[in-house]
Coordinates of N, CA and C in Angstrom, one line a residue:
X1 N 0.8 -1.2 0.0 CA 0.0 0.0 0.0 C 0.9 1.2 0.0
X2 N 0.4 2.3 -0.7 CA 1.1 3.5 -0.8 C 0.2 4.6 -0.3
X3 N 0.7 5.4 0.7 CA 0.0 6.5 1.2 C 0.3 7.7 0.4
X4 N -0.5 8.1 -0.6 CA -0.2 9.2 -1.5 C -0.1 10.5 -0.9
X5 N 0.7 11.4 -1.5 CA 1.0 12.7 -1.0 C 0.8 13.8 -2.0
X6 N 1.5 13.6 -3.2 CA 1.4 14.6 -4.3 C 1.2 13.8 -5.6
X7 N 0.6 14.4 -6.6 CA 0.3 13.8 -7.9 C 0.5 14.8 -9.0
X8 N 1.2 14.4 -10.1 CA 1.4 15.2 -11.2 C 1.0 14.5 -12.5
X9 N 0.0 15.0 -13.2 CA -0.5 14.4 -14.4 C 0.3 15.0 -15.6
X10 N 0.7 14.1 -16.6 CA 1.4 14.5 -17.8 C 0.4 15.3 -18.6
X11 N 0.9 16.5 -19.1 CA 0.1 17.4 -19.9 C -0.4 16.8 -21.2
X12 N 0.5 16.0 -21.9 CA 0.2 15.5 -23.2 C -0.6 14.2 -23.2
X13 N -0.6 13.5 -22.0 CA -1.3 12.2 -22.0 C -1.8 12.0 -20.6
X14 N -3.1 12.2 -20.4 CA -3.8 12.3 -19.1 C -3.9 10.9 -18.4
X15 N -3.4 9.8 -19.1 CA -3.4 8.5 -18.5 C -2.1 8.3 -17.7
X16 N -1.1 9.1 -17.9 CA 0.2 8.9 -17.2 C 0.4 10.0 -16.2
X17 N 0.9 9.5 -15.0 CA 1.1 10.5 -13.9 C 2.2 10.0 -13.0
X18 N 2.8 10.9 -12.3 CA 3.8 10.6 -11.2 C 3.2 11.0 -9.9
X19 N 3.5 10.2 -8.9 CA 3.0 10.5 -7.6 C 4.1 10.3 -6.5
X20 N 3.8 10.8 -5.3 CA 4.8 10.6 -4.2 C 4.0 10.1 -3.0
X21 N 4.8 9.6 -2.1 CA 4.2 9.2 -0.8 C 4.7 9.9 0.4
X22 N 4.0 9.8 1.5 CA 4.4 10.4 2.7 C 5.6 9.8 3.3
X23 N 6.1 8.6 2.7 CA 7.3 8.0 3.2 C 8.5 8.2 2.3
X24 N 8.4 9.1 1.3 CA 9.5 9.5 0.5 C 9.6 8.7 -0.8
X25 N 8.6 7.9 -1.1 CA 8.6 7.1 -2.3 C 8.1 7.9 -3.5
X26 N 8.6 7.6 -4.7 CA 8.1 8.2 -5.9 C 7.7 7.1 -6.8
X27 N 6.5 7.3 -7.5 CA 6.1 6.2 -8.4 C 5.5 6.8 -9.7
X28 N 5.6 6.0 -10.7 CA 5.0 6.4 -12.0 C 3.9 5.5 -12.4
X29 N 2.8 6.1 -12.8 CA 1.6 5.3 -13.1 C 1.1 5.5 -14.6
X30 N 0.4 4.4 -15.0 CA -0.2 4.5 -16.4 C -1.6 3.8 -16.2
X31 N -2.6 4.6 -16.3 CA -4.0 4.1 -16.1 C -4.4 3.2 -17.3
X32 N -3.8 3.3 -18.5 CA -4.2 2.5 -19.6 C -3.9 1.1 -19.3
X33 N -2.8 0.8 -18.6 CA -2.4 -0.6 -18.2 C -3.6 -1.2 -17.4
X34 N -4.2 -0.5 -16.5 CA -5.3 -1.0 -15.7 C -6.5 -1.4 -16.6
X35 N -6.8 -0.6 -17.6 CA -7.9 -1.0 -18.5 C -7.6 -2.2 -19.3
X36 N -6.3 -2.4 -19.7 CA -6.0 -3.6 -20.5 C -6.0 -4.9 -19.7
X37 N -6.0 -4.8 -18.4 CA -6.0 -6.0 -17.5 C -7.5 -6.4 -17.3
X38 N -7.7 -7.5 -16.8 CA -9.0 -8.0 -16.5 C -9.8 -7.0 -15.5
X39 N -11.0 -6.8 -15.8 CA -11.8 -5.9 -14.9 C -12.0 -6.5 -13.5
X40 N -11.7 -7.8 -13.3 CA -11.8 -8.4 -12.0 C -10.7 -8.0 -11.1
X41 N -9.5 -7.7 -11.7 CA -8.3 -7.4 -11.0 C -8.2 -5.9 -10.8
X42 N -8.5 -5.4 -9.6 CA -8.5 -4.0 -9.4 C -7.2 -3.5 -8.7
X43 N -6.2 -4.3 -8.7 CA -4.9 -4.1 -8.0 C -4.2 -2.8 -8.5
X44 N -3.7 -2.0 -7.6 CA -2.9 -0.9 -8.0 C -1.6 -1.3 -8.6
X45 N -1.2 -2.5 -8.4 CA 0.1 -3.0 -9.0 C 0.0 -3.0 -10.5
X46 N -1.2 -3.1 -11.1 CA -1.3 -3.0 -12.5 C -1.2 -1.6 -13.1
X47 N -1.2 -0.6 -12.2 CA -1.2 0.8 -12.6 C 0.2 1.3 -12.5
X48 N 0.9 1.0 -11.4 CA 2.2 1.5 -11.1 C 3.3 0.9 -12.0
X49 N 4.0 1.7 -12.8 CA 5.0 1.1 -13.7 C 6.4 1.2 -13.2
X50 N 6.7 2.2 -12.4 CA 8.0 2.3 -11.8 C 7.9 2.8 -10.4
X51 N 8.8 2.4 -9.5 CA 8.8 3.0 -8.1 C 10.3 3.3 -7.8
X52 N 10.5 4.3 -7.0 CA 11.8 4.8 -6.6 C 11.7 5.0 -5.1
X53 N 12.2 4.1 -4.3 CA 12.0 4.1 -2.9 C 13.3 4.6 -2.1
X54 N 13.1 5.2 -1.0 CA 14.1 5.5 -0.1 C 15.0 6.7 -0.5
X55 N 14.6 7.5 -1.4 CA 15.5 8.6 -1.9 C 15.2 9.9 -1.2
X56 N 14.0 10.1 -0.6 CA 13.7 11.2 0.2 C 13.4 10.7 1.6
X57 N 13.8 11.5 2.6 CA 13.5 11.1 4.0 C 12.3 11.8 4.5
X58 N 11.1 11.3 4.3 CA 9.9 11.9 4.6 C 9.0 12.3 3.4
X59 N 8.0 13.0 3.6 CA 7.1 13.3 2.5 C 7.7 14.1 1.4
X60 N 7.4 13.7 0.2 CA 7.9 14.4 -1.0 C 6.9 15.5 -1.3
X61 N 7.3 16.8 -1.1 CA 6.3 17.9 -1.1 C 6.0 18.4 -2.5
X62 N 6.8 18.0 -3.5 CA 6.6 18.4 -4.9 C 7.0 17.3 -5.9
X63 N 6.2 17.1 -6.9 CA 6.6 16.3 -8.0 C 6.1 16.9 -9.3
X64 N 7.0 17.1 -10.3 CA 6.6 17.8 -11.5 C 7.4 17.3 -12.7
X65 N 6.7 17.0 -13.8 CA 7.4 16.7 -15.1 C 7.9 17.9 -15.7
X66 N 9.1 17.7 -16.4 CA 9.6 18.9 -17.1 C 8.7 19.2 -18.3
X67 N 8.3 20.4 -18.5 CA 7.4 20.8 -19.6 C 7.9 20.5 -21.0
X68 N 9.3 20.4 -21.1 CA 9.9 20.2 -22.4 C 10.1 18.7 -22.7
X69 N 10.3 17.9 -21.6 CA 10.6 16.5 -21.7 C 9.9 15.8 -20.5
X70 N 8.7 15.2 -20.8 CA 7.9 14.6 -19.7 C 8.6 13.3 -19.1
X71 N 9.7 12.9 -19.6 CA 10.4 11.7 -19.0 C 11.4 12.2 -17.9
X72 N 11.5 13.5 -17.7 CA 12.3 14.1 -16.7 C 11.4 14.6 -15.6
X73 N 11.7 14.2 -14.3 CA 10.9 14.5 -13.2 C 11.7 15.3 -12.2
X74 N 11.1 16.3 -11.6 CA 11.6 17.1 -10.5 C 10.9 16.8 -9.2
X75 N 11.6 16.4 -8.1 CA 10.9 16.1 -6.9 C 11.6 16.9 -5.8
X76 N 10.9 17.3 -4.7 CA 11.5 18.0 -3.6 C 10.9 17.4 -2.3
X77 N 11.7 17.2 -1.3 CA 11.3 16.7 -0.1 C 12.5 16.8 0.9
X78 N 12.3 16.7 2.1 CA 13.3 16.7 3.1 C 14.2 18.0 2.9
X79 N 15.5 17.8 2.7 CA 16.4 18.9 2.6 C 17.0 19.0 1.2
X80 N 16.4 18.2 0.2 CA 17.0 18.2 -1.1 C 15.9 18.2 -2.2
X81 N 16.3 18.6 -3.4 CA 15.5 18.4 -4.6 C 16.3 17.4 -5.5
X82 N 15.5 16.6 -6.3 CA 16.2 15.6 -7.1 C 15.5 15.6 -8.5
X83 N 16.4 15.4 -9.5 CA 15.9 15.3 -10.9 C 16.1 13.8 -11.3
X84 N 15.0 13.3 -11.9 CA 14.9 11.9 -12.2 C 14.7 11.7 -13.7
X85 N 15.1 10.6 -14.3 CA 14.6 10.2 -15.6 C 13.8 8.9 -15.4
X86 N 12.6 8.9 -16.0 CA 11.8 7.7 -15.9 C 12.6 6.5 -16.4
X87 N 12.5 5.4 -15.6 CA 13.2 4.1 -15.9 C 14.6 4.0 -15.3
X88 N 15.1 5.1 -14.8 CA 16.4 5.1 -14.1 C 16.2 5.1 -12.6
X89 N 16.8 4.1 -11.9 CA 16.5 3.9 -10.5 C 17.1 4.9 -9.5
X90 N 18.0 5.7 -10.0 CA 18.7 6.7 -9.1 C 18.5 8.1 -9.7
X91 N 18.6 9.1 -8.9 CA 18.4 10.5 -9.4 C 19.6 10.9 -10.3
X92 N 19.3 11.7 -11.3 CA 20.3 12.2 -12.2 C 21.1 13.3 -11.5
X93 N 20.4 14.1 -10.6 CA 21.0 15.2 -9.9 C 20.3 15.3 -8.5
X94 N 21.1 15.5 -7.5 CA 20.6 15.8 -6.2 C 21.2 17.1 -5.7
X95 N 20.4 18.0 -5.2 CA 20.9 19.3 -4.7 C 21.6 19.0 -3.4
X96 N 22.5 19.8 -3.0 CA 23.2 19.6 -1.7 C 22.2 19.8 -0.5
X97 N 22.5 19.0 0.6 CA 21.7 19.2 1.8 C 21.8 20.6 2.3
X98 N 20.8 21.0 3.0 CA 20.7 22.4 3.6 C 20.1 22.3 5.0
X99 N 20.1 23.5 5.6 CA 19.5 23.5 7.0 C 18.0 23.5 6.9
X100 N 17.4 24.3 6.0 CA 15.9 24.4 5.9 C 15.4 23.3 5.0
X101 N 14.1 23.1 5.1 CA 13.4 22.1 4.3 C 12.9 22.7 3.0
X102 N 13.0 22.0 1.9 CA 12.4 22.5 0.7 C 10.9 22.2 0.7
X103 N 10.2 23.3 0.5 CA 8.7 23.2 0.6 C 8.0 23.0 -0.8
X104 N 8.6 23.5 -1.9 CA 8.0 23.3 -3.2 C 9.1 23.4 -4.3
X105 N 8.8 22.9 -5.4 CA 9.7 22.9 -6.6 C 8.9 23.0 -7.8
X106 N 9.3 23.9 -8.8 CA 8.7 24.0 -10.0 C 9.7 24.2 -11.2
X107 N 9.4 23.6 -12.3 CA 10.2 23.8 -13.5 C 9.8 25.2 -14.1
X108 N 10.7 25.8 -14.7 CA 10.4 27.1 -15.5 C 9.5 26.7 -16.6
X109 N 8.4 27.4 -16.9 CA 7.6 27.1 -18.0 C 8.2 27.4 -19.4
X110 N 9.3 28.2 -19.4 CA 9.8 28.7 -20.6 C 11.3 28.2 -20.9
X111 N 12.0 27.8 -19.8 CA 13.4 27.4 -20.0 C 13.6 26.0 -19.4
X112 N 13.8 25.0 -20.2 CA 13.9 23.6 -19.8 C 14.9 23.2 -18.7
X113 N 16.0 23.9 -18.6 CA 17.0 23.6 -17.6 C 17.0 24.5 -16.4
X114 N 15.9 25.2 -16.2 CA 15.8 26.1 -15.0 C 14.6 25.6 -14.1
X115 N 14.9 25.5 -12.8 CA 13.8 25.2 -11.8 C 14.0 26.1 -10.6
X116 N 12.9 26.2 -9.9 CA 12.8 27.1 -8.7 C 12.4 26.2 -7.5
X117 N 13.0 26.6 -6.3 CA 12.7 26.0 -5.1 C 12.3 27.0 -4.1
X118 N 11.3 26.7 -3.2 CA 11.0 27.5 -2.0 C 11.4 26.7 -0.8
X119 N 11.7 27.4 0.3 CA 12.2 26.8 1.5 C 11.4 27.2 2.7
X120 N 11.6 26.4 3.8 CA 11.0 26.7 5.1 C 11.6 27.9 5.7
X121 N 12.7 28.5 5.2 CA 13.3 29.7 5.7 C 12.8 30.9 5.0
X122 N 11.9 30.8 4.0 CA 11.4 31.9 3.3 C 12.2 32.3 2.1
X123 N 13.1 31.4 1.6 CA 14.0 31.7 0.5 C 13.4 31.1 -0.8
X124 N 13.8 31.8 -1.9 CA 13.5 31.2 -3.2 C 14.9 31.0 -3.9
X125 N 15.1 29.8 -4.4 CA 16.3 29.4 -5.1 C 16.0 29.2 -6.6
X126 N 16.8 29.8 -7.4 CA 16.7 29.6 -8.9 C 17.9 28.8 -9.3
X127 N 17.7 27.6 -9.9 CA 18.7 26.7 -10.4 C 18.7 26.7 -11.9
X128 N 19.8 27.0 -12.5 CA 20.0 27.0 -14.0 C 21.0 25.9 -14.3
X129 N 20.6 24.8 -14.7 CA 21.5 23.6 -15.0 C 22.5 23.9 -16.1
X130 N 22.2 24.8 -17.0 CA 23.1 25.1 -18.1 C 24.2 26.1 -17.6
X131 N 24.0 26.7 -16.5 CA 24.9 27.7 -15.9 C 25.8 27.0 -14.9
X132 N 25.2 26.3 -13.9 CA 25.9 25.4 -12.9 C 24.9 24.5 -12.3
X133 N 25.4 23.3 -12.0 CA 24.5 22.3 -11.4 C 24.8 22.0 -9.9
X134 N 25.8 22.5 -9.4 CA 26.2 22.2 -8.0 C 25.7 23.2 -7.0
X135 N 25.2 24.4 -7.4 CA 24.6 25.4 -6.5 C 23.6 26.3 -7.3
X136 N 22.8 26.9 -6.5 CA 21.8 27.8 -7.2 C 22.4 29.0 -7.9
X137 N 21.8 29.4 -9.0 CA 22.3 30.6 -9.7 C 21.9 31.8 -8.9
X138 N 20.8 31.7 -8.2 CA 20.3 32.9 -7.4 C 19.6 32.4 -6.1
X139 N 19.9 33.0 -5.0 CA 19.1 32.8 -3.8 C 18.5 34.1 -3.3
X140 N 17.2 34.2 -3.2 CA 16.6 35.4 -2.7 C 15.9 35.2 -1.4
X141 N 16.2 36.0 -0.4 CA 15.5 35.9 0.9 C 14.2 36.7 0.7
X142 N 13.1 36.0 0.6 CA 11.8 36.6 0.3 C 11.0 37.1 1.5
X143 N 10.8 36.2 2.5 CA 10.1 36.5 3.7 C 10.8 35.8 4.9
X144 N 10.4 36.1 6.1 CA 11.0 35.4 7.2 C 10.3 34.2 7.7
X145 N 9.2 33.8 7.1 CA 8.5 32.6 7.4 C 8.4 31.7 6.2
X146 N 8.0 30.4 6.3 CA 8.1 29.5 5.2 C 7.2 29.9 4.0
X147 N 7.7 29.6 2.8 CA 7.0 29.7 1.6 C 6.5 28.3 1.3
X148 N 5.2 28.0 1.3 CA 4.7 26.7 1.2 C 4.4 26.2 -0.2
X149 N 4.2 27.1 -1.2 CA 4.0 26.7 -2.6 C 4.3 27.8 -3.5
X150 N 4.4 27.4 -4.8 CA 4.7 28.4 -5.8 C 4.1 27.9 -7.1
X151 N 3.5 28.8 -7.8 CA 2.9 28.5 -9.1 C 3.2 29.6 -10.1
X152 N 3.3 29.2 -11.4 CA 3.4 30.1 -12.5 C 2.1 30.4 -13.1
X153 N 1.7 31.6 -13.2 CA 0.4 32.0 -13.8 C 0.6 32.2 -15.3
X154 N -0.1 31.4 -16.1 CA 0.1 31.6 -17.6 C -0.3 33.0 -18.0
X155 N 0.3 33.4 -19.2 CA 0.0 34.7 -19.6 C -1.5 34.9 -20.0
X156 N -2.0 36.0 -19.7 CA -3.4 36.3 -20.1 C -3.4 36.8 -21.6
X157 N -4.6 37.0 -22.1 CA -4.7 37.4 -23.5 C -4.0 38.7 -23.7
X158 N -3.2 38.8 -24.7 CA -2.5 40.0 -25.0 C -1.2 40.2 -24.3
X159 N -0.9 39.3 -23.3 CA 0.3 39.4 -22.6 C 1.2 38.1 -23.0
X160 N 2.5 38.3 -23.0 CA 3.3 37.2 -23.4 C 4.3 36.7 -22.3
X161 N 4.1 37.2 -21.1 CA 5.0 36.9 -20.0 C 4.3 36.1 -18.9
X162 N 4.9 35.2 -18.3 CA 4.4 34.5 -17.1 C 4.6 35.3 -15.9
X163 N 3.7 35.1 -14.9 CA 3.9 35.8 -13.6 C 4.0 34.7 -12.6
X164 N 4.7 34.9 -11.5 CA 4.9 33.9 -10.4 C 4.1 34.3 -9.2
X165 N 3.5 33.4 -8.6 CA 2.7 33.6 -7.4 C 3.2 32.7 -6.3
X166 N 3.6 33.3 -5.1 CA 4.1 32.6 -4.0 C 3.0 32.6 -2.9
X167 N 2.9 31.5 -2.1 CA 2.0 31.5 -1.0 C 2.8 31.0 0.2

């Protein structure tokens, strides 16, 4: 059994999704596999195609597919963020451990190698993998209390820029 925590559905194929558990597990699902099996067998095992266990120590607070390559996944939990490729059992990149907990992670909607992290210390980190992969390109102290989530607001009609909203 898996105690679910976060879920990310692929934009181009709504039958595929990635999920996380409260125990630090990451899993990839494909609902089409469930339909192909007998209707008598309702087991979740027919849906989960890949699992990655023990890579985060506690709940995984964010899971998101890269908008340019849906086989690349960004996760955040405990004191690290990790980048995964589906089908590979270990992360491609792990950020260094830190004092504060990472509370959310999001890919840039316009630049495939850039992602953003928020922390329990109220900081925003911008990582640009084409610039450097061992440390953030920018750290901004935003507020003195935790930032719990971050979303990019798509451009409205007539506007061509994304805006960022922090909570």
